[in-house]
mmCIF file of C-alpha atoms and ligand atoms in Angstrom:
data_model
loop_
_atom_site.group_PDB
_atom_site.id
_atom_site.type_symbol
_atom_site.label_atom_id
_atom_site.label_comp_id
_atom_site.label_asym_id
_atom_site.label_seq_id
_atom_site.Cartn_x
_atom_site.Cartn_y
_atom_site.Cartn_z
ATOM 1 C CA MET A 1 0.000 0.000 0.000
ATOM 2 C CA LYS A 2 2.796 2.380 0.879
ATOM 3 C CA SER A 3 4.314 1.941 -2.512
ATOM 4 C CA LEU A 4 0.913 2.389 -4.164
ATOM 5 C CA ILE A 5 0.298 5.623 -2.256
ATOM 6 C CA SER A 6 3.744 6.934 -3.052
ATOM 7 C CA SER A 7 3.313 5.971 -6.712
ATOM 8 C CA LEU A 8 0.001 7.795 -6.802
ATOM 9 C CA PHE A 9 1.675 10.770 -5.143
ATOM 10 C CA ILE A 10 4.488 10.735 -7.688
ATOM 11 C CA LEU A 11 1.922 10.432 -10.472
ATOM 12 C CA LEU A 12 0.022 13.388 -9.036
ATOM 13 C CA ILE A 13 3.179 15.472 -8.693
ATOM 14 C CA SER A 14 4.400 14.648 -12.164
ATOM 15 C CA SER A 15 1.053 15.214 -13.810
ATOM 16 C CA THR A 16 0.868 18.607 -12.074
ATOM 17 C CA ALA A 17 4.412 19.476 -13.039
ATOM 18 C CA PHE A 18 3.759 18.685 -16.677
ATOM 19 C CA ALA A 19 0.151 19.811 -16.828
ATOM 20 C CA LYS A 20 1.126 22.873 -18.834
ATOM 21 C CA ASP A 21 2.580 20.677 -21.562
ATOM 22 C CA SER A 22 -0.260 18.245 -21.766
ATOM 23 C CA THR A 23 -3.133 20.629 -22.475
ATOM 24 C CA PRO A 24 -4.265 20.315 -26.085
ATOM 25 C CA THR A 25 -3.191 23.746 -27.324
ATOM 26 C CA GLU A 26 0.224 23.559 -25.722
ATOM 27 C CA SER A 27 1.106 20.182 -27.124
ATOM 28 C CA PHE A 28 -0.306 21.193 -30.525
ATOM 29 C CA ALA A 29 2.873 23.022 -31.604
ATOM 30 C CA TRP A 30 5.047 20.041 -30.714
ATOM 31 C CA GLN A 31 2.650 17.635 -32.400
ATOM 32 C CA LYS A 32 2.861 19.706 -35.612
ATOM 33 C CA LEU A 33 6.664 19.805 -35.382
ATOM 34 C CA VAL A 34 6.678 15.998 -35.222
ATOM 35 C CA GLU A 35 4.234 15.684 -38.151
ATOM 36 C CA LEU A 36 6.320 18.051 -40.258
ATOM 37 C CA THR A 37 9.840 16.869 -39.502
ATOM 38 C CA ASP A 38 9.710 13.199 -38.498
ATOM 39 C CA GLU A 39 10.167 11.530 -41.893
ATOM 40 C CA THR A 40 8.821 8.195 -40.667
ATOM 41 C CA ILE A 41 5.350 9.658 -40.045
ATOM 42 C CA GLY A 42 5.435 13.027 -41.821
ATOM 43 C CA ILE A 43 7.318 15.067 -44.384
ATOM 44 C CA GLY A 44 10.972 15.314 -43.265
ATOM 45 C CA ALA A 45 13.492 17.257 -45.377
ATOM 46 C CA ARG A 46 12.009 19.853 -47.744
ATOM 47 C CA PRO A 47 14.680 21.537 -49.901
ATOM 48 C CA ALA A 48 13.663 24.781 -51.629
ATOM 49 C CA GLY A 49 12.076 24.187 -55.030
ATOM 50 C CA SER A 50 11.621 20.429 -54.435
ATOM 51 C CA ASP A 51 8.444 18.324 -54.513
ATOM 52 C CA LYS A 52 8.848 17.913 -50.758
ATOM 53 C CA GLU A 53 8.750 21.679 -50.350
ATOM 54 C CA LYS A 54 5.531 21.794 -52.399
ATOM 55 C CA GLU A 55 4.096 18.983 -50.281
ATOM 56 C CA THR A 56 4.918 21.073 -47.205
ATOM 57 C CA ALA A 57 3.126 24.126 -48.615
ATOM 58 C CA ALA A 58 0.033 21.998 -49.273
ATOM 59 C CA TRP A 59 0.242 20.592 -45.729
ATOM 60 C CA ILE A 60 0.508 24.042 -44.099
ATOM 61 C CA LYS A 61 -2.424 25.261 -46.209
ATOM 62 C CA GLU A 62 -4.493 22.290 -45.105
ATOM 63 C CA GLN A 63 -3.562 22.845 -41.440
ATOM 64 C CA TRP A 64 -4.742 26.457 -41.548
ATOM 65 C CA GLN A 65 -7.866 25.585 -43.534
ATOM 66 C CA THR A 66 -8.744 22.879 -41.021
ATOM 67 C CA LEU A 67 -8.675 25.591 -38.351
ATOM 68 C CA GLY A 68 -11.221 27.529 -40.426
ATOM 69 C CA TYR A 69 -9.038 30.147 -42.100
ATOM 70 C CA THR A 70 -8.870 31.292 -45.720
ATOM 71 C CA VAL A 71 -5.349 30.787 -47.045
ATOM 72 C CA ASN A 72 -3.797 32.810 -49.866
ATOM 73 C CA GLU A 73 -1.020 31.315 -51.943
ATOM 74 C CA PHE A 74 1.562 33.359 -53.838
ATOM 75 C CA PRO A 75 3.794 31.394 -56.222
ATOM 76 C CA PHE A 76 7.179 32.726 -57.319
ATOM 77 C CA GLU A 77 10.127 31.564 -59.365
ATOM 78 C CA PHE A 78 13.782 31.673 -58.524
ATOM 79 C CA THR A 79 16.987 30.699 -60.252
ATOM 80 C CA LEU A 80 19.767 28.690 -58.682
ATOM 81 C CA ARG A 81 22.940 27.754 -60.540
ATOM 82 C CA LYS A 82 21.214 28.728 -63.792
ATOM 83 C CA LYS A 83 18.268 26.402 -63.129
ATOM 84 C CA SER A 84 14.741 27.677 -62.600
ATOM 85 C CA PHE A 85 12.633 26.582 -59.624
ATOM 86 C CA THR A 86 9.182 27.395 -58.290
ATOM 87 C CA SER A 87 8.027 27.843 -54.732
ATOM 88 C CA SER A 88 5.268 29.776 -52.962
ATOM 89 C CA ASN A 89 4.429 31.905 -49.960
ATOM 90 C CA LEU A 90 1.239 31.286 -47.974
ATOM 91 C CA SER A 91 -0.631 33.771 -45.832
ATOM 92 C CA MET A 92 -3.684 33.942 -43.606
ATOM 93 C CA VAL A 93 -5.253 36.695 -41.558
ATOM 94 C CA ILE A 94 -6.691 36.904 -38.056
ATOM 95 C CA LYS A 95 -8.773 40.063 -38.107
ATOM 96 C CA GLY A 96 -8.227 42.423 -35.187
ATOM 97 C CA GLN A 97 -10.037 45.543 -33.963
ATOM 98 C CA SER A 98 -7.690 47.680 -36.060
ATOM 99 C CA ASP A 99 -6.672 47.198 -39.714
ATOM 100 C CA LYS A 100 -3.120 47.899 -38.617
ATOM 101 C CA THR A 101 -1.348 44.601 -39.111
ATOM 102 C CA ILE A 102 1.549 42.739 -37.524
ATOM 103 C CA ILE A 103 3.093 40.029 -39.703
ATOM 104 C CA ILE A 104 4.459 36.901 -38.041
ATOM 105 C CA GLY A 105 6.404 34.810 -40.550
ATOM 106 C CA ALA A 106 8.463 31.625 -40.749
ATOM 107 C CA HIS A 107 10.143 29.835 -43.649
ATOM 108 C CA TYR A 108 9.113 26.244 -44.293
ATOM 109 C CA ASP A 109 11.902 24.951 -46.534
ATOM 110 C CA SER A 110 14.924 23.186 -45.073
ATOM 111 C CA THR A 111 18.495 22.505 -46.100
ATOM 112 C CA GLY A 112 21.357 20.189 -45.149
ATOM 113 C CA GLU A 113 19.427 17.073 -46.246
ATOM 114 C CA LYS A 114 22.661 15.523 -47.562
ATOM 115 C CA GLN A 115 24.105 15.848 -44.052
ATOM 116 C CA GLY A 116 21.001 14.206 -42.580
ATOM 117 C CA SER A 117 19.140 17.342 -41.494
ATOM 118 C CA LEU A 118 15.356 17.137 -41.440
ATOM 119 C CA GLY A 119 15.001 20.823 -40.614
ATOM 120 C CA THR A 120 13.449 20.309 -37.187
ATOM 121 C CA THR A 121 14.834 23.427 -35.524
ATOM 122 C CA ASP A 122 15.489 25.241 -38.850
ATOM 123 C CA ASN A 123 12.730 25.899 -39.413
ATOM 124 C CA GLY A 124 10.166 23.296 -38.457
ATOM 125 C CA SER A 125 10.066 25.135 -35.135
ATOM 126 C CA GLY A 126 8.956 28.427 -36.722
ATOM 127 C CA VAL A 127 6.303 26.652 -38.805
ATOM 128 C CA ALA A 128 4.972 24.793 -35.759
ATOM 129 C CA ALA A 129 4.693 28.156 -33.975
ATOM 130 C CA ILE A 130 2.676 29.855 -36.734
ATOM 131 C CA LEU A 131 0.334 26.855 -36.871
ATOM 132 C CA ALA A 132 -0.094 26.909 -33.079
ATOM 133 C CA LEU A 133 -0.707 30.663 -33.120
ATOM 134 C CA ALA A 134 -3.467 30.219 -35.701
ATOM 135 C CA LYS A 135 -5.108 27.755 -33.336
ATOM 136 C CA ARG A 136 -4.605 29.764 -30.140
ATOM 137 C CA LEU A 137 -5.719 33.091 -31.604
ATOM 138 C CA LYS A 138 -8.821 31.712 -33.297
ATOM 139 C CA GLY A 139 -11.855 33.718 -32.172
ATOM 140 C CA GLN A 140 -9.811 35.986 -29.883
ATOM 141 C CA THR A 141 -10.331 39.732 -29.722
ATOM 142 C CA LEU A 142 -7.033 41.233 -30.819
ATOM 143 C CA PRO A 143 -6.105 44.924 -30.917
ATOM 144 C CA TYR A 144 -4.225 44.553 -34.215
ATOM 145 C CA THR A 145 -4.818 42.352 -37.221
ATOM 146 C CA ILE A 146 -2.340 39.481 -37.367
ATOM 147 C CA LYS A 147 -1.096 38.081 -40.660
ATOM 148 C CA LEU A 148 0.728 34.754 -40.530
ATOM 149 C CA ILE A 149 3.033 34.001 -43.456
ATOM 150 C CA ALA A 150 4.856 30.801 -44.392
ATOM 151 C CA PHE A 151 7.763 31.661 -46.699
ATOM 152 C CA GLY A 152 9.231 29.304 -49.294
ATOM 153 C CA ALA A 153 12.881 29.023 -50.352
ATOM 154 C CA GLU A 154 14.541 30.983 -47.551
ATOM 155 C CA GLU A 155 17.615 28.797 -47.550
ATOM 156 C CA TYR A 156 18.490 29.764 -51.145
ATOM 157 C CA GLY A 157 18.819 33.478 -50.494
ATOM 158 C CA LEU A 158 15.544 34.551 -48.832
ATOM 159 C CA GLN A 159 13.714 33.935 -52.121
ATOM 160 C CA GLY A 160 10.229 33.817 -50.570
ATOM 161 C CA SER A 161 10.412 36.940 -48.424
ATOM 162 C CA LYS A 162 12.191 38.874 -51.191
ATOM 163 C CA ALA A 163 9.421 37.903 -53.639
ATOM 164 C CA TYR A 164 6.713 38.758 -51.100
ATOM 165 C CA VAL A 165 8.069 42.241 -50.413
ATOM 166 C CA GLY A 166 9.787 42.958 -53.742
ATOM 167 C CA LYS A 167 6.875 41.872 -55.952
ATOM 168 C CA GLN A 168 4.303 43.248 -53.504
ATOM 169 C CA GLN A 169 2.474 39.938 -53.403
ATOM 170 C CA GLU A 170 0.281 41.569 -50.756
ATOM 171 C CA SER A 171 0.013 45.233 -49.807
ATOM 172 C CA LEU A 172 2.174 46.338 -46.896
ATOM 173 C CA GLU A 173 0.213 49.560 -46.486
ATOM 174 C CA ASN A 174 -1.300 48.700 -43.093
ATOM 175 C CA VAL A 175 1.595 46.632 -41.833
ATOM 176 C CA ILE A 176 3.238 48.143 -38.744
ATOM 177 C CA GLY A 177 5.851 45.475 -38.092
ATOM 178 C CA MET A 178 7.154 41.999 -38.869
ATOM 179 C CA ILE A 179 8.188 39.247 -36.470
ATOM 180 C CA ASN A 180 10.432 36.594 -38.022
ATOM 181 C CA LEU A 181 10.594 33.120 -36.476
ATOM 182 C CA ASP A 182 13.639 31.219 -37.680
ATOM 183 C CA THR A 183 15.131 28.416 -35.598
ATOM 184 C CA ILE A 184 13.357 29.295 -32.376
ATOM 185 C CA ILE A 185 14.431 26.097 -30.573
ATOM 186 C CA GLY A 186 17.667 24.140 -30.224
ATOM 187 C CA GLY A 187 20.196 26.834 -29.314
ATOM 188 C CA ASP A 188 21.246 27.368 -25.699
ATOM 189 C CA LYS A 189 19.448 30.714 -25.307
ATOM 190 C CA LEU A 190 16.277 32.326 -26.592
ATOM 191 C CA TYR A 191 16.966 35.714 -28.137
ATOM 192 C CA ILE A 192 14.948 38.520 -29.628
ATOM 193 C CA HIS A 193 16.792 40.746 -32.086
ATOM 194 C CA ASN A 194 16.032 43.860 -34.073
ATOM 195 C CA ALA A 195 17.544 44.904 -37.401
ATOM 196 C CA HIS A 196 21.173 46.010 -37.401
ATOM 197 C CA GLU A 197 21.677 49.763 -37.056
ATOM 198 C CA LYS A 198 23.846 49.570 -40.191
ATOM 199 C CA SER A 199 21.504 49.189 -43.167
ATOM 200 C CA TYR A 200 21.216 45.785 -44.835
ATOM 201 C CA LYS A 201 21.706 45.557 -48.591
ATOM 202 C CA CYS A 202 18.212 46.248 -49.874
ATOM 203 C CA ASN A 203 18.541 45.251 -53.565
ATOM 204 C CA ALA A 204 15.337 43.194 -53.622
ATOM 205 C CA VAL A 205 13.150 46.131 -52.588
ATOM 206 C CA GLU A 206 12.235 49.036 -54.814
ATOM 207 C CA ASN A 207 12.698 52.407 -53.063
ATOM 208 C CA PRO A 208 14.008 50.916 -49.826
ATOM 209 C CA LYS A 209 13.362 52.777 -46.572
ATOM 210 C CA TYR A 210 15.491 50.953 -44.054
ATOM 211 C CA ASN A 211 14.101 50.704 -40.516
ATOM 212 C CA SER A 212 16.130 49.397 -37.566
ATOM 213 C CA SER A 213 13.709 50.391 -34.808
ATOM 214 C CA SER A 214 13.754 48.140 -31.748
ATOM 215 C CA VAL A 215 10.140 48.856 -30.768
ATOM 216 C CA LEU A 216 8.806 45.372 -31.640
ATOM 217 C CA ARG A 217 11.821 43.652 -30.107
ATOM 218 C CA ASP A 218 11.459 45.602 -26.885
ATOM 219 C CA GLY A 219 7.728 44.884 -26.641
ATOM 220 C CA LEU A 220 8.302 41.154 -27.064
ATOM 221 C CA LEU A 221 11.146 41.223 -24.560
ATOM 222 C CA THR A 222 8.953 42.921 -21.956
ATOM 223 C CA THR A 223 6.287 40.260 -22.528
ATOM 224 C CA SER A 224 8.794 37.419 -22.181
ATOM 225 C CA LYS A 225 10.242 38.883 -18.970
ATOM 226 C CA ALA A 226 6.757 39.213 -17.493
ATOM 227 C CA LEU A 227 5.913 35.587 -18.322
ATOM 228 C CA PHE A 228 9.240 33.813 -17.801
ATOM 229 C CA ALA A 229 11.154 35.904 -15.292
ATOM 230 C CA ASP A 230 14.151 33.656 -14.660
ATOM 231 C CA HIS A 231 14.491 32.145 -18.151
ATOM 232 C CA SER A 232 12.968 34.762 -20.440
ATOM 233 C CA HIS A 233 14.119 35.652 -23.927
ATOM 234 C CA MET A 234 17.100 37.979 -23.869
ATOM 235 C CA LEU A 235 19.143 40.396 -25.946
ATOM 236 C CA HIS A 236 22.589 39.200 -26.916
ATOM 237 C CA PRO A 237 25.286 41.486 -25.462
ATOM 238 C CA ALA A 238 27.368 43.628 -27.823
ATOM 239 C CA TYR A 239 30.010 41.734 -29.792
ATOM 240 C CA ASP A 240 32.360 42.732 -32.565
ATOM 241 C CA GLY A 241 30.110 43.666 -35.517
ATOM 242 C CA TYR A 242 26.872 43.086 -33.568
ATOM 243 C CA PRO A 243 25.694 45.826 -31.208
ATOM 244 C CA GLU A 244 23.485 44.584 -28.343
ATOM 245 C CA GLY A 245 20.314 42.888 -29.552
ATOM 246 C CA GLN A 246 21.005 43.465 -33.252
ATOM 247 C CA THR A 247 21.166 40.857 -35.984
ATOM 248 C CA GLY A 248 22.407 40.377 -39.544
ATOM 249 C CA SER A 249 20.397 40.122 -42.743
ATOM 250 C CA TRP A 250 20.465 36.311 -43.070
ATOM 251 C CA SER A 251 16.774 35.566 -42.701
ATOM 252 C CA ASP A 252 13.306 36.652 -43.832
ATOM 253 C CA HIS A 253 13.124 39.763 -41.659
ATOM 254 C CA ALA A 254 15.636 41.544 -43.918
ATOM 255 C CA PRO A 255 13.361 42.516 -46.862
ATOM 256 C CA PHE A 256 10.791 43.799 -44.361
ATOM 257 C CA ALA A 257 13.340 45.996 -42.564
ATOM 258 C CA CYS A 258 14.265 47.260 -46.047
ATOM 259 C CA SER A 259 10.634 48.152 -46.727
ATOM 260 C CA GLY A 260 10.582 50.539 -43.768
ATOM 261 C CA MET A 261 8.965 48.672 -40.884
ATOM 262 C CA PRO A 262 10.281 47.625 -37.456
ATOM 263 C CA ILE A 263 11.207 43.959 -37.323
ATOM 264 C CA ALA A 264 11.857 41.514 -34.503
ATOM 265 C CA TYR A 265 13.545 38.158 -34.938
ATOM 266 C CA LEU A 266 13.142 35.294 -32.474
ATOM 267 C CA GLU A 267 16.058 32.884 -32.524
ATOM 268 C CA ALA A 268 17.530 30.146 -30.307
ATOM 269 C CA THR A 269 21.304 30.195 -30.453
ATOM 270 C CA ASN A 270 24.334 31.205 -28.361
ATOM 271 C CA PHE A 271 26.048 34.472 -29.224
ATOM 272 C CA ALA A 272 28.480 33.997 -26.317
ATOM 273 C CA ILE A 273 30.317 31.282 -28.292
ATOM 274 C CA ASN A 274 33.318 32.511 -30.266
ATOM 275 C CA GLY A 275 32.408 30.523 -33.365
ATOM 276 C CA HIS A 276 33.999 29.999 -36.757
ATOM 277 C CA SER A 277 33.455 33.649 -37.734
ATOM 278 C CA GLY A 278 33.289 35.185 -34.268
ATOM 279 C CA ASN A 279 30.328 35.924 -31.976
ATOM 280 C CA ASP A 280 27.649 35.960 -34.675
ATOM 281 C CA GLY A 281 25.216 33.366 -33.341
ATOM 282 C CA TYR A 282 26.077 30.694 -35.929
ATOM 283 C CA SER A 283 27.359 28.389 -33.175
ATOM 284 C CA GLN A 284 24.207 27.451 -31.304
ATOM 285 C CA THR A 285 25.217 25.255 -28.402
ATOM 286 C CA THR A 286 28.070 24.330 -26.090
ATOM 287 C CA HIS A 287 26.785 20.718 -25.924
ATOM 288 C CA SER A 288 29.949 18.616 -26.290
ATOM 289 C CA ASP A 289 28.374 16.182 -28.785
ATOM 290 C CA VAL A 290 27.937 19.053 -31.250
ATOM 291 C CA TRP A 291 31.675 19.880 -31.163
ATOM 292 C CA SER A 292 34.777 17.946 -32.115
ATOM 293 C CA CYS A 293 36.111 19.575 -28.931
ATOM 294 C CA TYR A 294 34.681 22.585 -27.050
ATOM 295 C CA LYS A 295 36.793 24.639 -24.657
ATOM 296 C CA GLU A 296 34.804 26.492 -21.981
ATOM 297 C CA ASP A 297 37.795 28.719 -21.397
ATOM 298 C CA GLY A 298 37.461 31.203 -24.259
ATOM 299 C CA LYS A 299 34.098 29.680 -25.295
ATOM 300 C CA THR A 300 35.456 28.278 -28.526
ATOM 301 C CA ALA A 301 36.905 25.177 -30.193
ATOM 302 C CA CYS A 302 39.863 23.474 -28.480
ATOM 303 C CA ASP A 303 41.629 23.821 -31.809
ATOM 304 C CA ARG A 304 40.037 26.360 -34.141
ATOM 305 C CA ASP A 305 41.983 24.998 -37.131
ATOM 306 C CA SER A 306 40.770 21.428 -36.828
ATOM 307 C CA GLU A 307 37.218 22.004 -35.447
ATOM 308 C CA LYS A 308 34.567 20.518 -37.718
ATOM 309 C CA LYS A 309 31.201 20.888 -35.972
ATOM 310 C CA TRP A 310 31.324 24.313 -34.305
ATOM 311 C CA GLY A 311 28.254 23.711 -32.133
ATOM 312 C CA MET A 312 25.977 23.996 -35.156
ATOM 313 C CA ILE A 313 22.643 22.173 -35.196
ATOM 314 C CA TRP A 314 21.125 23.840 -38.265
ATOM 315 C CA HIS A 315 21.914 22.318 -41.643
ATOM 316 C CA THR A 316 23.663 19.366 -39.969
ATOM 317 C CA GLU A 317 23.022 15.759 -38.955
ATOM 318 C CA PHE A 318 21.828 17.056 -35.565
ATOM 319 C CA ASP A 319 18.760 18.900 -36.885
ATOM 320 C CA ARG A 320 16.308 16.031 -36.579
ATOM 321 C CA LEU A 321 13.989 14.957 -33.771
ATOM 322 C CA ASP A 322 15.687 11.674 -32.913
ATOM 323 C CA LYS A 323 19.118 13.292 -32.434
ATOM 324 C CA LEU A 324 17.716 16.402 -30.756
ATOM 325 C CA THR A 325 15.678 14.414 -28.248
ATOM 326 C CA THR A 326 18.767 12.397 -27.290
ATOM 327 C CA LEU A 327 20.828 15.565 -26.880
ATOM 328 C CA PHE A 328 18.339 17.874 -25.179
ATOM 329 C CA LYS A 329 15.482 15.728 -23.805
ATOM 330 C CA ASN A 330 12.405 17.926 -23.136
ATOM 331 C CA LYS A 331 14.191 21.260 -23.419
ATOM 332 C CA LEU A 332 13.189 21.921 -27.024
ATOM 333 C CA LYS A 333 9.523 21.331 -26.299
ATOM 334 C CA HIS A 334 9.682 23.889 -23.503
ATOM 335 C CA GLN A 335 11.461 26.371 -25.781
ATOM 336 C CA LEU A 336 8.805 25.946 -28.471
ATOM 337 C CA ILE A 337 5.931 26.447 -26.039
ATOM 338 C CA GLN A 338 7.652 29.463 -24.481
ATOM 339 C CA ASN A 339 7.989 31.108 -27.889
ATOM 340 C CA VAL A 340 4.308 30.538 -28.673
ATOM 341 C CA ASP A 341 3.262 31.766 -25.203
ATOM 342 C CA VAL A 342 5.218 34.995 -25.645
ATOM 343 C CA LEU A 343 3.872 35.641 -29.144
ATOM 344 C CA GLU A 344 0.278 34.923 -28.121
ATOM 345 C CA THR A 345 0.446 37.202 -25.089
ATOM 346 C CA PHE A 346 2.241 39.922 -27.024
ATOM 347 C CA VAL A 347 -0.304 40.138 -29.838
ATOM 348 C CA LYS A 348 -3.181 40.173 -27.360
ATOM 349 C CA GLN A 349 -1.608 43.150 -25.561
ATOM 350 C CA ALA A 350 0.191 44.766 -28.483
ATOM 351 C CA ASP A 351 -1.564 48.118 -28.216
ATOM 352 C CA LYS A 352 0.031 48.595 -24.820
ATOM 353 C CA SER A 353 3.544 47.739 -25.874
ATOM 354 C CA ILE A 354 4.097 49.188 -29.345
HETATM 355 ZN ZN1 ZN B 1 16.260 29.116 -41.210
#
């Protein structure tokens, strides 16, 4: 009996401790990440321009339609090594009290398939978040209109976001900001960035009006600190080439910053690591399995000349659920849910913070 009572007690404790994860909406994001990136039950790798990428677009469309939304699809072409490919962007709208619109976007293609990557963190995580947001925000009264966008072909030079902004696939007239979700789980820390104070190259946008305002970033950061005091999102400190909280132009936020709106970029990585090209966030984790040899002293490779892995999950053999679960256990699930919690709360309160 004693053992039965203590087992019941343990069961009670553990079910309480994990209650937050087991409610339907909170496990929804993780469930979608599994469906998208576990190749044994879902899609797996989805290189830009491939049939698998098209299958992913159809799947995202179906997910949003199942939730009761109208989905718009915007095809585009791009050229890679003199070959022509097609892809598409998808968007859906959650109408708010104001026509002023905040875009939340994530790319759905993946890369590194030859290395064994199934694009779980990059960027299955961002896709899972925009699907979960569609579910959580359904029927909610929101101060601003929210537009969710799934971008194609990011990994081949931001083709989807450049086409969306550059070809004006939809009007940006009422858009007051863009939040980019790219690799929001996996790295050691959860960051929120704004655009670099030094203008990106804005070739893809006609009449660029570069905007590096931190207003969206700061609003999201305040929300995260209020919800997750001791492990909230953070700004990376200033490093050579990257002032505090600022990021480069390597993802889908860049064309939007070039079109004159504030952007924020949620990303899980580790700027404190002195990686292959310095403290730029490309090395994501200090986990020893993701390094040939990591040296805590100096936060870099034991031997920078011979290091092969550099703590990089994205585009490598580590970016798949089976490997990630072995390396990080439940951590990635918690990171995913935290990101969705912050975004949901932020857009519900956005009139107070931006
Ligand atoms: Zn990415």
